[in-house]
Short mmCIF file of C-alpha atoms in Angstrom, two decimals:
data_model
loop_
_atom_site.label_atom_id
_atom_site.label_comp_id
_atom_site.label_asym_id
_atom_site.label_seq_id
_atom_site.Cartn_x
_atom_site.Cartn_y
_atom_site.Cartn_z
CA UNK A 1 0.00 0.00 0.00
CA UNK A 2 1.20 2.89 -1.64
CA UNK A 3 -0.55 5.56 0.39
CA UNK A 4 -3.79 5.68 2.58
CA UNK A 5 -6.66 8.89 2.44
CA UNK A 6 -9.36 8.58 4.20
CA UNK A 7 -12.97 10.12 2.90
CA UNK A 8 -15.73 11.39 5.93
CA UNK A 9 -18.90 11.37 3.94
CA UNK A 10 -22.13 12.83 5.75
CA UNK A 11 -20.57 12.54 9.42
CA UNK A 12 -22.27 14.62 11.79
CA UNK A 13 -20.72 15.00 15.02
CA UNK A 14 -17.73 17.00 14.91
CA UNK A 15 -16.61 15.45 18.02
CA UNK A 16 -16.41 12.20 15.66
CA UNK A 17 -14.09 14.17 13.01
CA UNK A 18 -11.83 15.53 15.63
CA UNK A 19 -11.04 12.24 16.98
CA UNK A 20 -11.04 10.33 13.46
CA UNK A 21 -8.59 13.38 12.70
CA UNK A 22 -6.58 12.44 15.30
CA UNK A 23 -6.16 9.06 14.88
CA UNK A 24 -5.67 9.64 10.91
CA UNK A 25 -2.37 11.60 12.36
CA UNK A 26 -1.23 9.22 14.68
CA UNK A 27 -1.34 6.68 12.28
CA UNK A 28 0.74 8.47 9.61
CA UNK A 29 -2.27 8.69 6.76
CA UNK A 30 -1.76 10.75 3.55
CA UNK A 31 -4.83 12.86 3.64
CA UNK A 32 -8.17 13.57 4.59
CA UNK A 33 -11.42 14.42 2.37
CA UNK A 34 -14.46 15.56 3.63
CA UNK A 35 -17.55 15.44 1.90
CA UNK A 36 -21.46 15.49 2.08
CA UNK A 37 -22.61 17.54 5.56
CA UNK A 38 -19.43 16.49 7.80
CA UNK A 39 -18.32 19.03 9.26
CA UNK A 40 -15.31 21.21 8.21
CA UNK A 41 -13.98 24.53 9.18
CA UNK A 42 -13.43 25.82 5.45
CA UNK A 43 -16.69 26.80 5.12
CA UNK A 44 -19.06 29.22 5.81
CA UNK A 45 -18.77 32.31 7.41
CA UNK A 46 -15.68 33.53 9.48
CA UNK A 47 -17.48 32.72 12.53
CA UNK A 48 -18.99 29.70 11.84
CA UNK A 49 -15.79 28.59 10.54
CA UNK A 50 -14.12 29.57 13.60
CA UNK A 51 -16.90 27.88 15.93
CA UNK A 52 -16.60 24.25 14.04
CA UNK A 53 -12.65 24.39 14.44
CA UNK A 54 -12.87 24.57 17.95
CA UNK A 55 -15.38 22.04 18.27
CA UNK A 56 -13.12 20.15 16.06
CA UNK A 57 -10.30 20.85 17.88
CA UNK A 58 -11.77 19.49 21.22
CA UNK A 59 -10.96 15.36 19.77
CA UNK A 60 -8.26 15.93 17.54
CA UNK A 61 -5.98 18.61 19.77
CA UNK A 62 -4.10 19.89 17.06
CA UNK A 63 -4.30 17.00 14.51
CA UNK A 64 -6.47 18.84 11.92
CA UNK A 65 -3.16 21.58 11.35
CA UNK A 66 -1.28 18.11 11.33
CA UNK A 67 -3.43 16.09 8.80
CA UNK A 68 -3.76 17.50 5.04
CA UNK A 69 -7.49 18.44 4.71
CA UNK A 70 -9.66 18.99 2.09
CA UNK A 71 -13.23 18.92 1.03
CA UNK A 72 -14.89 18.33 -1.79
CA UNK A 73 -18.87 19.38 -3.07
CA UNK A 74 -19.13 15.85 -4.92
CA UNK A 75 -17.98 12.25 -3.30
CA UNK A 76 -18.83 10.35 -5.88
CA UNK A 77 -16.99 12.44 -8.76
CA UNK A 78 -13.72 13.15 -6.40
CA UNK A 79 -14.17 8.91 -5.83
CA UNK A 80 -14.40 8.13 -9.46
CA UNK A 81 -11.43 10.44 -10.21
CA UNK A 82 -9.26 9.05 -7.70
CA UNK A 83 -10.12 5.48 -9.41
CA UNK A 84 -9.55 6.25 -12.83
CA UNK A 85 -5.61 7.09 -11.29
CA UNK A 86 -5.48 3.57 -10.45
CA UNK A 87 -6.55 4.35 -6.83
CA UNK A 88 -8.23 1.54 -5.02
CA UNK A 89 -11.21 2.24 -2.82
CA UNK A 90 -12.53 0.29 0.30
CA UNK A 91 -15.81 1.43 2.24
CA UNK A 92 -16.20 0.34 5.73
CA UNK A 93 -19.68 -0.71 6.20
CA UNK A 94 -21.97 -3.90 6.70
CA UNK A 95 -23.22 -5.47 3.23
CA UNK A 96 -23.66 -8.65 1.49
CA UNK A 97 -20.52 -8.30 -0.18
CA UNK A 98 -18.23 -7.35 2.70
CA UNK A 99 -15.12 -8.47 3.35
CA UNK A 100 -14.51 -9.26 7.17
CA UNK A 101 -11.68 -6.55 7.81
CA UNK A 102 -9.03 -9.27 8.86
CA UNK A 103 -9.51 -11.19 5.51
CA UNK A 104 -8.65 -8.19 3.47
CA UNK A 105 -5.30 -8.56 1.54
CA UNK A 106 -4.04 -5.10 -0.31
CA UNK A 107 -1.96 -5.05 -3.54
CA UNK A 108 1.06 -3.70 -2.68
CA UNK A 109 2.33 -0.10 -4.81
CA UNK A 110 -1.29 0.95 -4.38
CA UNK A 111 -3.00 4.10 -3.35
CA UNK A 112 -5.90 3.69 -1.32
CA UNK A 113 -8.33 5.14 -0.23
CA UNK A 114 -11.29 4.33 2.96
CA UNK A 115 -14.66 5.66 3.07
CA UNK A 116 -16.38 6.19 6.61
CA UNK A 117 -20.00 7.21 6.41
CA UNK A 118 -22.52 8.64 8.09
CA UNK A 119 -23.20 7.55 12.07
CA UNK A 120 -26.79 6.27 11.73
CA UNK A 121 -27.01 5.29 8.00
CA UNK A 122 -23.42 4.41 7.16
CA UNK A 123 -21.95 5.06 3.74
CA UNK A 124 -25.18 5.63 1.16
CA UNK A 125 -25.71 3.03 -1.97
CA UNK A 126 -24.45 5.28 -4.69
CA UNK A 127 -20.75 5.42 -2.95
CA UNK A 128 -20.86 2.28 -1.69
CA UNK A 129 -21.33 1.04 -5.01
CA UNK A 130 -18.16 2.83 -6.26
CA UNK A 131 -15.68 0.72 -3.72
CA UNK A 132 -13.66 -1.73 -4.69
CA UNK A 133 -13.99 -3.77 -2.25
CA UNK A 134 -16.47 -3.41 0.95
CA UNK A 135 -14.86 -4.24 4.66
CA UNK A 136 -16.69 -5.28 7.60
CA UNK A 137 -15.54 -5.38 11.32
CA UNK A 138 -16.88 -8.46 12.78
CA UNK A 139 -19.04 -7.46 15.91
CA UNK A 140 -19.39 -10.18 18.86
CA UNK A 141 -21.98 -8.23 20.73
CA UNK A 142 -25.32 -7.33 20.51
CA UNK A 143 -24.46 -3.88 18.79
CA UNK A 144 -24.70 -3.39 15.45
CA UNK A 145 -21.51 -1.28 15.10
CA UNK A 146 -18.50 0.93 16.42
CA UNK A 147 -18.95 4.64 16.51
CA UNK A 148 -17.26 5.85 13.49
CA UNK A 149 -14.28 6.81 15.19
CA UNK A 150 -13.76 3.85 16.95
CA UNK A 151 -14.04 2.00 13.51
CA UNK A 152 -11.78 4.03 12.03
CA UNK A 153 -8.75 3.71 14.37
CA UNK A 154 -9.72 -0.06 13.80
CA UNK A 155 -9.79 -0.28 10.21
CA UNK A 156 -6.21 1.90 9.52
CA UNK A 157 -4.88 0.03 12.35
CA UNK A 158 -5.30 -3.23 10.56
CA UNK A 159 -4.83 -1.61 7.01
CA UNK A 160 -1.53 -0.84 8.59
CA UNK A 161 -0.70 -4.22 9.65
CA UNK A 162 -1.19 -5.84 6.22
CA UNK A 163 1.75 -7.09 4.69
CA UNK A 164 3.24 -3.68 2.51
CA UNK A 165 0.81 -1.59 5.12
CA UNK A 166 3.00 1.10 5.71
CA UNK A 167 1.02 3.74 5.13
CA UNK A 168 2.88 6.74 7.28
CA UNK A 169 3.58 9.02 4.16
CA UNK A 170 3.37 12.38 6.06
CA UNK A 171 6.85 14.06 6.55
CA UNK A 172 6.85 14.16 10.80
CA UNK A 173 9.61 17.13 10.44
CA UNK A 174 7.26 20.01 8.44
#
């Protein structure tokens, strides 16, 4: 795995993208692209901007000046554009055609990318049908799911483990 950017589509709580921020960071990933409603503080008005940072800021404590950020008005187009450069895409999410996380095997000079979706409703049909593949953490409780954040650090955690994982392709010394 050549690189790793991760894509919050339709999160809500910015508590959620501060700490999905901060683990992103920790974990070395490339980038991070919002998208849909999640939260982001380039947008809107000065003050409004200023008020989601510091919610934002509350989880990630300095990761989102860390992380590259962006966002972008269309998921599906950015996705599509990112896989006509060869990118591969995963969604995390529970389907039919999931892939328990653990049995997931990455091609090696790769860039990647992981889709996290919305808290409630996970990541809608028309991007989930864009992934390449689908990955699913197995759940031994009566829950349905991990918050988002929690599934997160999860998913690059094991993405990271994977044979050719390495996905730490920030420079720590900017």
């Amino acid at each position: 795995m050549k690189s790793l950017t991760v894509i919050l589509h339709n999160i809500r709580s910015t508590y959620n993208v501060g700490a999905v921020l901060r683990t992103c960071e920790g974990f070395g990933v490339t980038r991070v692209v919002f998208s849909g409603y999640t939260p982001f503080w380039g947008q809107g008005l000065p003050h409004e901007r200023e008020k989601l940072r510091r919610q934002i800021h509350k989880t990630a404590l300095g990761a989102e000046e860390m992380v590259k950020c962006e966002y972008v008005e269309d998921a599906a187009d950015f996705i599509q554009k990112i896989k006509d450069n060869n990118w591969k895409v995963l969604a995390l999410e529970q389907a039919d055609k999931s892939i328990e996380l653990q049995n997931f095997r990455a091609e090696g000079d790769v860039d990647y990318a992981l889709i996290l979706g919305e808290e409630v409703h996970g990541v809608p049909p028309e991007i989930l049908g864009l992934a390449d593949d689908i990955l699913e953490i197995p759940m031994a409780g009566l829950k349905e799911s991990f918050n988002v954040s929690v599934a997160a650090g999860i998913a690059i955690w094991e993405l990271m483990k994977l044979p050719n994982g390495k996905i730490g392709c920030q420079d720590k010394h900017r």
